[in-house]
Structure formats: C-alpha cells, structure tokens
Coordinates of C-alpha atoms in Angstrom, one line a residue:
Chain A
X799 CA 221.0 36.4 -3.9
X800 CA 221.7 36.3 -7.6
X801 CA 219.2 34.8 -10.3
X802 CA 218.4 34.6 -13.8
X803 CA 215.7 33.6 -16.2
X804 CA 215.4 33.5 -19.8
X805 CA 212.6 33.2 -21.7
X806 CA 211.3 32.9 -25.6
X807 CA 208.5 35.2 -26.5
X808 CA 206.1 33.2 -28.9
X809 CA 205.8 34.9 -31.6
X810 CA 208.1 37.6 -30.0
X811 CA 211.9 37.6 -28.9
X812 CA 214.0 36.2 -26.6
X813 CA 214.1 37.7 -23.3
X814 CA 216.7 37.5 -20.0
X815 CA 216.1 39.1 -17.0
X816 CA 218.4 38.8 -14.1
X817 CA 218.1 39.8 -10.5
X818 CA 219.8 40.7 -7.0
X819 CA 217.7 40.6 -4.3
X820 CA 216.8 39.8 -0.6
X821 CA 213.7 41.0 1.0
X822 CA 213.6 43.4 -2.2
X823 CA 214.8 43.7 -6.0
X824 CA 218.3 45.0 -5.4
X825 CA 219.4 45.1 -8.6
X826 CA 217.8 44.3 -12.7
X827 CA 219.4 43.4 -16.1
X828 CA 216.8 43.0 -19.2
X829 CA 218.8 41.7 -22.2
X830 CA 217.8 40.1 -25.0
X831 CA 217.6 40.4 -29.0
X832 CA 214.2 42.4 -28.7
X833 CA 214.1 46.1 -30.1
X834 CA 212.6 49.2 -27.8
X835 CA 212.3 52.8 -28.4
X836 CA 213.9 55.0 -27.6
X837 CA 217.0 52.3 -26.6
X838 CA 217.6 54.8 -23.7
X839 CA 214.6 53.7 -22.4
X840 CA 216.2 50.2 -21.0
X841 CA 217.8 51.9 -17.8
X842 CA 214.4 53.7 -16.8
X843 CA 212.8 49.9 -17.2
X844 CA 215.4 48.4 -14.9
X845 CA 215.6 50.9 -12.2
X846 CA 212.3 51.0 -11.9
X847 CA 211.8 47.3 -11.0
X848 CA 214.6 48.2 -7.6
X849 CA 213.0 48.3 -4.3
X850 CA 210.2 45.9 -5.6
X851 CA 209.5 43.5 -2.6
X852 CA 209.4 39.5 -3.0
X853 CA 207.7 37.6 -3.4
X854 CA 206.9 38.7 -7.0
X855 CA 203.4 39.9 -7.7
X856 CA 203.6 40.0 -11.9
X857 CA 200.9 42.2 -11.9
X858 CA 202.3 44.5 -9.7
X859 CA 205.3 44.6 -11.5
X860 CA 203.9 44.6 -15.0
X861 CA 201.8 48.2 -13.5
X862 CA 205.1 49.6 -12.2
X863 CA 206.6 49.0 -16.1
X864 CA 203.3 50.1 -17.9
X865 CA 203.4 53.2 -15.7
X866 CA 207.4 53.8 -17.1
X867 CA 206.2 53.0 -20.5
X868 CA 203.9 55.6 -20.8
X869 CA 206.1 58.1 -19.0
X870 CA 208.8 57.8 -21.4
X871 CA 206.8 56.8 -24.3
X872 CA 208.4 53.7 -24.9
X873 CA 207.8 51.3 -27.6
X874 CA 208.4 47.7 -26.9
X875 CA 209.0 45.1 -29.9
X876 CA 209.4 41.2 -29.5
X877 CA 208.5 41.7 -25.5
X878 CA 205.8 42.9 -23.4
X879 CA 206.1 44.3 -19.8
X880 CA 203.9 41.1 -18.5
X881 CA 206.8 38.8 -20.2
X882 CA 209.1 40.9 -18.1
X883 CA 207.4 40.5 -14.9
X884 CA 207.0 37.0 -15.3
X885 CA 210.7 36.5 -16.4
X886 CA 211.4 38.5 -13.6
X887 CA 209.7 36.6 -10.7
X888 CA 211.1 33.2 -12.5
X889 CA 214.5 34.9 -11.8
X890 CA 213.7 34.9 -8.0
X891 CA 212.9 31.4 -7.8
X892 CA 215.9 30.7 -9.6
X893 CA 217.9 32.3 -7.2
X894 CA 221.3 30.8 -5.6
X895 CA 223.7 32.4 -3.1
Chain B
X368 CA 217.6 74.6 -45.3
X369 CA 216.2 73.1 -48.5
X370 CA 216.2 69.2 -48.8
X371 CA 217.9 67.1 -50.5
X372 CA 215.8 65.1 -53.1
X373 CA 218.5 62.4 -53.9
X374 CA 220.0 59.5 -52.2
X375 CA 223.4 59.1 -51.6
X376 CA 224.8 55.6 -52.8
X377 CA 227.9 54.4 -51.0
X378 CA 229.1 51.4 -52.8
X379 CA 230.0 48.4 -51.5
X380 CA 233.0 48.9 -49.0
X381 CA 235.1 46.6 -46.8
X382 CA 236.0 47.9 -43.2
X383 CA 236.4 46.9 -39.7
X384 CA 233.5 46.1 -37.5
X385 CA 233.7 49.1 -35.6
X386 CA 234.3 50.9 -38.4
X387 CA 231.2 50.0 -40.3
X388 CA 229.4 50.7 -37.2
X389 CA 231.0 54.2 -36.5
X390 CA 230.1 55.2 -40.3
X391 CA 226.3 54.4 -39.6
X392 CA 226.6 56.6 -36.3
X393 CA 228.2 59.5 -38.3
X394 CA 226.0 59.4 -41.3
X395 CA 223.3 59.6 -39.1
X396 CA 224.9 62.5 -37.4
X397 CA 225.4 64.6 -41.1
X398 CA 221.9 63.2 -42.2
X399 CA 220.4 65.3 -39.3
X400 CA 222.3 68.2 -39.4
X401 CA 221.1 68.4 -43.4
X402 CA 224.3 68.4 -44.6
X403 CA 224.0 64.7 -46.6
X404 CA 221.5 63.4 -48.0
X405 CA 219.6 60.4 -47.6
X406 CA 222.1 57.6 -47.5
X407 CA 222.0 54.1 -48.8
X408 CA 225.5 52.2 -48.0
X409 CA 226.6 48.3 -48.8
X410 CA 229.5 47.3 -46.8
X411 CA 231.4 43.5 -45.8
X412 CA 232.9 43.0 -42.5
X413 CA 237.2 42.0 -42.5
X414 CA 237.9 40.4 -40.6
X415 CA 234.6 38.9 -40.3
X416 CA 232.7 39.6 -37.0
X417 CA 230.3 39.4 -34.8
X418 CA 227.6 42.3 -34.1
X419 CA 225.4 42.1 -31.3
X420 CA 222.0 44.2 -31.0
X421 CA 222.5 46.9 -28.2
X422 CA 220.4 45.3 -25.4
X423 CA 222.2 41.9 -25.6
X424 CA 224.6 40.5 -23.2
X425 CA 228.1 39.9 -24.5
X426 CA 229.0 36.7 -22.7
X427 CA 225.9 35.4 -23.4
X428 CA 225.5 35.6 -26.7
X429 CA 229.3 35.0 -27.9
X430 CA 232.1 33.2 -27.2
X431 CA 234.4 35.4 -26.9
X432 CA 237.6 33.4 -26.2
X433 CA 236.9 30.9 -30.1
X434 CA 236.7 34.6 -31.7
X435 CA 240.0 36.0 -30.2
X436 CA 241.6 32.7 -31.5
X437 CA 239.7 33.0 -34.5
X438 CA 240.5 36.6 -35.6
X439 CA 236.9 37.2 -35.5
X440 CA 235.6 40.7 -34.4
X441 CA 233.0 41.5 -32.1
X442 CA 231.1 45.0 -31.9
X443 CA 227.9 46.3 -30.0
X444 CA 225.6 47.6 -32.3
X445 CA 223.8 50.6 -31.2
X446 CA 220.4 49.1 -32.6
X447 CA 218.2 46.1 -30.8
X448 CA 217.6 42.5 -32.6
X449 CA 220.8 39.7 -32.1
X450 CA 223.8 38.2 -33.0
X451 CA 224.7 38.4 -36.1
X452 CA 227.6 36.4 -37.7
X453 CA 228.7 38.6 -40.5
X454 CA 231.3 36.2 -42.6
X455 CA 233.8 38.1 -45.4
X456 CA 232.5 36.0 -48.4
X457 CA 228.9 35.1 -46.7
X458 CA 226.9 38.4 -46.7
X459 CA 226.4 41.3 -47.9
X460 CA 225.4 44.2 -44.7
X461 CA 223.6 47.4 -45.7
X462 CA 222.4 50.6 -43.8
X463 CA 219.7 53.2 -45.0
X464 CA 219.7 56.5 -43.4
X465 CA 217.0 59.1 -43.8
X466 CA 215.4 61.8 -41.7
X467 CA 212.0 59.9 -40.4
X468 CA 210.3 61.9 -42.4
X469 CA 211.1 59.7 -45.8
X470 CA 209.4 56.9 -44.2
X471 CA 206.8 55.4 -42.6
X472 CA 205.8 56.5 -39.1
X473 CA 205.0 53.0 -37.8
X474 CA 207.8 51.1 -37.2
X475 CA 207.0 47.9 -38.5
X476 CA 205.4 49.9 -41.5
X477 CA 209.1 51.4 -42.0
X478 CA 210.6 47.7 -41.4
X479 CA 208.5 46.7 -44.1
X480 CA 208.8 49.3 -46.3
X481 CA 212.7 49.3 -46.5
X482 CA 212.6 45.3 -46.7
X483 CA 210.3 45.8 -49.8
X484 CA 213.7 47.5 -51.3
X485 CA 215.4 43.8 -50.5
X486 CA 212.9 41.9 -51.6
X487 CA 212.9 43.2 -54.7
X488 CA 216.4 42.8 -55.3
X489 CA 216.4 39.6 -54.5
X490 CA 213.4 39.1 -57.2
X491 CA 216.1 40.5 -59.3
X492 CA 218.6 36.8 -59.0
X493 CA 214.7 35.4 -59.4
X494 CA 214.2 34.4 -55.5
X495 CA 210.5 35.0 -53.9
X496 CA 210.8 36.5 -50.5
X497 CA 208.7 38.2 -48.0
X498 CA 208.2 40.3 -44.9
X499 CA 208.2 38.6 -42.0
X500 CA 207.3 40.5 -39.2
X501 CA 209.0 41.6 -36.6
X502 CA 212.1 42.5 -38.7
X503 CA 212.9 39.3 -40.7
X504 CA 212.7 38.4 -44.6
X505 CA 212.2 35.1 -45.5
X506 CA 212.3 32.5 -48.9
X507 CA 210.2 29.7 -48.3
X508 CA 209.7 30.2 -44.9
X509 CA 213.5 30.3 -44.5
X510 CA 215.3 33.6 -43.1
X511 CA 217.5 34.8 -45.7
X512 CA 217.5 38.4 -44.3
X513 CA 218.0 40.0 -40.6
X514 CA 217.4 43.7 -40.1
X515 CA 217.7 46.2 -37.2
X516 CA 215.8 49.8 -36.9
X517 CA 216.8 53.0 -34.5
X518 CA 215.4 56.1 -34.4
X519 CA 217.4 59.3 -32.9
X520 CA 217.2 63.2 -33.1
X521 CA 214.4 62.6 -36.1
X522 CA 216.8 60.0 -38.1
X523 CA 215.8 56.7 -39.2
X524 CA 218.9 54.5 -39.6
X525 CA 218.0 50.6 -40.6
X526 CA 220.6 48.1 -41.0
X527 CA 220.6 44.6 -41.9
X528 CA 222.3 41.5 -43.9
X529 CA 221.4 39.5 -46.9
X530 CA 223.0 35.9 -46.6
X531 CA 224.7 34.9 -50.1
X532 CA 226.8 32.2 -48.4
X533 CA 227.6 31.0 -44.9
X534 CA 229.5 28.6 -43.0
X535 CA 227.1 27.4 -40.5
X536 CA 229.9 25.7 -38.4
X537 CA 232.1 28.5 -38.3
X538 CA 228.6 30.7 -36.8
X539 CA 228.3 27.8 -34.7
X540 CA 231.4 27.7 -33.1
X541 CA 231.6 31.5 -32.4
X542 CA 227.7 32.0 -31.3
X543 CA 227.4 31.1 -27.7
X544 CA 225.2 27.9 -28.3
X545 CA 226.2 25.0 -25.5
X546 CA 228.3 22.4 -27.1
X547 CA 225.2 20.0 -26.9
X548 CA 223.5 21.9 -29.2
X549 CA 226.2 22.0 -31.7
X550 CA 225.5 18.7 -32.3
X551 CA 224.3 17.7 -35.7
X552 CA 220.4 17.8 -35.0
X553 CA 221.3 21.5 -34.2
X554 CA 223.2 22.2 -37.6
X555 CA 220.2 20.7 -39.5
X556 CA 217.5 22.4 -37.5
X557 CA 219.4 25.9 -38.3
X558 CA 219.6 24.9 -42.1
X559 CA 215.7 24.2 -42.0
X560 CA 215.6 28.0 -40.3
X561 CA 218.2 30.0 -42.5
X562 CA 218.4 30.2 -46.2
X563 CA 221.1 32.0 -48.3
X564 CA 221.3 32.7 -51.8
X565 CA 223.5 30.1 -53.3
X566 CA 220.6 27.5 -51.8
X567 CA 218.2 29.1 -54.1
X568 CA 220.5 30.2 -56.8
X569 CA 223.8 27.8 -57.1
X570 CA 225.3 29.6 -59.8
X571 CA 225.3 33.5 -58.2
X572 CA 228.1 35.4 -57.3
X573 CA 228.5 37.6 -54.4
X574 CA 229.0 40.3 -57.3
X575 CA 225.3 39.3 -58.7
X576 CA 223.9 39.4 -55.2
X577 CA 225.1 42.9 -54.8
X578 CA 224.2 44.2 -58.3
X579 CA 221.0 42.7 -57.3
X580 CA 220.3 44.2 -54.3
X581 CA 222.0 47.8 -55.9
X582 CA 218.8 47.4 -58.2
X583 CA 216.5 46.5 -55.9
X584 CA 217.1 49.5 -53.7
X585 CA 217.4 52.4 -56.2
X586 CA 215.1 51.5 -58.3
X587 CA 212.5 54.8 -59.0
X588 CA 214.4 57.1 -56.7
X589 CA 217.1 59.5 -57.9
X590 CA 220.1 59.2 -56.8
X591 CA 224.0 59.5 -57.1
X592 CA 227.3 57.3 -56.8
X593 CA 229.4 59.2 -54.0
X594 CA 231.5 58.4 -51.4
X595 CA 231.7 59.6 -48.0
X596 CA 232.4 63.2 -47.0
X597 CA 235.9 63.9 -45.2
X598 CA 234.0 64.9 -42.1
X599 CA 232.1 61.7 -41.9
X600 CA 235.1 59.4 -42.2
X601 CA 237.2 61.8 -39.0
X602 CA 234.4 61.4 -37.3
X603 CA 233.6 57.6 -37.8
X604 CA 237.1 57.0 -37.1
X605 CA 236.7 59.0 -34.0
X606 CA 234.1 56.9 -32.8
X607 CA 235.3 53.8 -34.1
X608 CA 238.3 54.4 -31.6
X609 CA 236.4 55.7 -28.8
X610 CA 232.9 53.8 -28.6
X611 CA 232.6 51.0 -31.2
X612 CA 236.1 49.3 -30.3
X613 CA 236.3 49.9 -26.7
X614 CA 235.9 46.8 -24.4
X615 CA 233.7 49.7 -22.4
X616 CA 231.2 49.9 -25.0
X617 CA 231.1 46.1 -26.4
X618 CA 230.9 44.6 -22.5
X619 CA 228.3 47.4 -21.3
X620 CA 226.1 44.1 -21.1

C-alpha cells in the first residue's frame, strides 16, 4: 500500500510525508520546503520510521525521531518530529493499492 | 593560516541555473580551505528558472513539462526552504559565504543578521522592511524577500532573492499549483502575500535595486571588487555538469 499526506505547519512549513507499508512502514519520503541541519540528516529521519508497525502510534513515532534527533544532532526548522508523526499516520489512512 | 579581513564582492553576474548554484558550492569549497575570503555575490538567472530547496519533491512542486516548453530551467538547490521562480528581469538572487565563525551561532540569529544587510538596502530605494522569521523579509506584511541557509565543514553559505519585478502568471503557470487555484482569487490572494519593488517604488530600476542592495550589504565592512578565481569557475563548471544539471541530482525527490 502506497499513501501520502501533506500538511501546513502553522506558523511553520509545509510538510509531505509519504509511505509504503503493510503490517509495517516499508518505506518513508519527508519533503517539503522546511530547513534541517545538517541536510544529511533527512535519510537517518526516514529510515528510521521503516519497520514501524501500523496502526500508527504518533507518540511512538515522534520518540523513535526525537531519539535520531539527538543522535545526529539535528536541527529542525518549520517542522517538528510530532508534525511528522502525525503526517505520517495520516499517510496510512490515506493509503490506496 | 592568517584570515582574511575583507569581503570579496562579486558583481552582479548572469549565468545558468546550475551554474549559479555550482559557483555557491565552490566558493564554499575555497572559503573553507582559506584560500578566498568572505564572499558576497549578486547574480540573475538566463534563462530564468526554477530552484527548488533540497528536501522538496520535483514533481510536486513544478511542472516540469510548461517549463521544458517554456525554456525555463529547473535546479535542486542544495539548501532547504521552496520553489523559487527566479524571472531574468524580476529579481535580483544573492549568496554570502563566510566561515561560521563571521556570524551568529544561532541560526535564525544568522538569518537575521544577514537579512539586516537587505533590509537596509532596501531602506536605501526608501522601502521599510523587516525580519520575518523563519527566513522571510517582508514590506507591509508582504514578502518581498526569500532566503535559504546551509551550514557544511564550518561554512555558512545563505542565499536568497529580492523581488524588483515579477510576472505572477508566468510563476503561476510553471509552479505546480492545480489549475483550480490558478484561478483569479488565487492570483489576488498571492498579490496580497508577495510584494516587489516596483509596487512600492514605481519608478526604480533593476540597476537602482541592485546599487541598493550593493550598499546595503557593504556598508562598514572592508572590502574589494573581484571576480572569481580560475579554480572556482573549473570547479563550478565541474559541478554544474556533474550534480547541479543532472536529471540524477534535480529528481533525487
């Protein structure tokens, strides 16, 4: 299953995340227009999210991403790792075939 | 190695997309290594293009089959922030590159502190701008000015535009935005957004916006009129070839 969700962050960035998946995240994109650093962070972010199990648990997710945050020291502008989560889980209940 | 304690001003120059990105990348590469100083370059985009911000899909954010038929290029840009529709005669595009050390640590502290350099240039043609934070400088609420940061190997390279003049039909029509959207509600809701110059200023010139902005961003530092080193321009073409105009590098999302 394929899906994708996009969201604006108030105050913040837009933010896409998109998803293959069947009992578990298979595959993650994260695009958008928002800044991070250092920008080879973005893989580390994504492959960390593969193996997840659905349904979603944000908070779960939003740990697992804090966690690679911190491990790579990352610096998020314009999106948070809970925006990602949520964008995330809205990807998997956009899902079609 | 002793510092330099000038800037480096690279006059306004007119390349290709990938070009002007490649020259950031190299400048950034001879900045580090200490052998250029601090540089401040103004450049315009022919044929005018696209740039994306490095975490942005490419077939989301363009449509890539109008600028083919348009002659409009489209590059990656290797910092974050979005789609920018840099027009020949609508903008003028700059880049400062420094080691971090020049600068603020904090990034938005940096974003603002490099801005400041805009927004007094712009007080220069007698417009009243300010920060807007994240990266954004705006006239009456109105972005006139979008910026992008990165940060690698201890060099701060910040790039952005200044809108003197744009088409915002032709952005329109090259900008992935559903057709629905294009509609005129759209248009007018982007004109309440976006400000440029010649809004606030009729009478400027792209020339006066420039000598503007020149002010604005040397003012109280020392520095010198020179070009680009031979090394920088091999190498920019070097990467122009092999990064900035390869569908590899521009599709990578």
């Amino acid at each position: 299953m394929h899906g994708k969700a996009t969201e604006k962050i108030p105050g913040g960035k837009l933010l896409r995340v998109a998803a293959d998946f069947g009992n578990t995240i298979t595959n993650v994109e994260i695009t958008g227009d928002f800044f991070l650093y250092p920008e080879d962070g973005l893989p580390h972010l994504e492959a960390s999210l593969i193996g997840v199990s659905l349904p979603i648990d944000e908070h779960t997710v939003t740990k697992i991403l804090d966690t690679v945050v911190k491990q790579h020291k990352l610096q998020l502008l314009g999106i948070t790792p809970d925006a990602i989560a949520h964008c995330l889980k809205a990807a998997t209940e956009e899902a079609h075939g | 190695m002793a510092e330099f304690t000038w800037w480096r001003i690279v006059p306004l120059a007119t390349n290709t997309a990938a070009m002007n990105m490649a020259i950031d990348e190299a400048v950034m590469e001879t900045v580090g290594a200490g052998r250029a100083p601090p540089t401040i370059r103004f450049y315009r985009w022919k044929p005018s293009a696209v740039s994306i911000g490095c975490f942005q899909s490419l077939n989301d954010e363009v449509r890539t089959d109008v600028a083919t038929k348009q002659g409009i290029d489209i590059v990656r840009r290797r910092t974050g922030g979005g789609a920018v529709y840099h027009d020949y005669d609508g903008e003028i595009t700059y880049s400062v590159i420094g080691k971090e050390t020049l600068f603020s640590k904090g990034i938005t502290e940096s974003y603002h502190e490099i801005c400041g350099w805009i927004i007094k240039g712009l007080a220069h043609l007698g417009i009243k701008a300010e920060f807007k934070p994240i990266n954004d400088i705006v006239v009456n609420n109105k972005k006139i000015s979008g910026n992008a940061q990165t940060r690698r190997n201890g060099v701060l390279l910040q790039h952005g535009t200044i809108l003197h003049d744009l088409d915002v039909n032709k952005m329109f029509s090259v900008l992935n935005v559903s057709q629905e959207k294009i509609a005129d509600k759209m248009i007018q809701a982007v004109e309440d957004r976006v400000t440029r110059v010649k809004d606030v200023v009729p009478q400027a010139t792209l020339t006066d916006t420039y000598n503007a902005l020149l002010k604005g961003f040397t003012e109280g530092k020392e520095q010198r009129f020179a070009l680009l080193i031979k090394d920088e321009l091999a190498r920019a073409q070097n990467l122009a070839k092999k990064r900035y105009s390869t569908k590899t590098w521009t599709g990578s999302r």
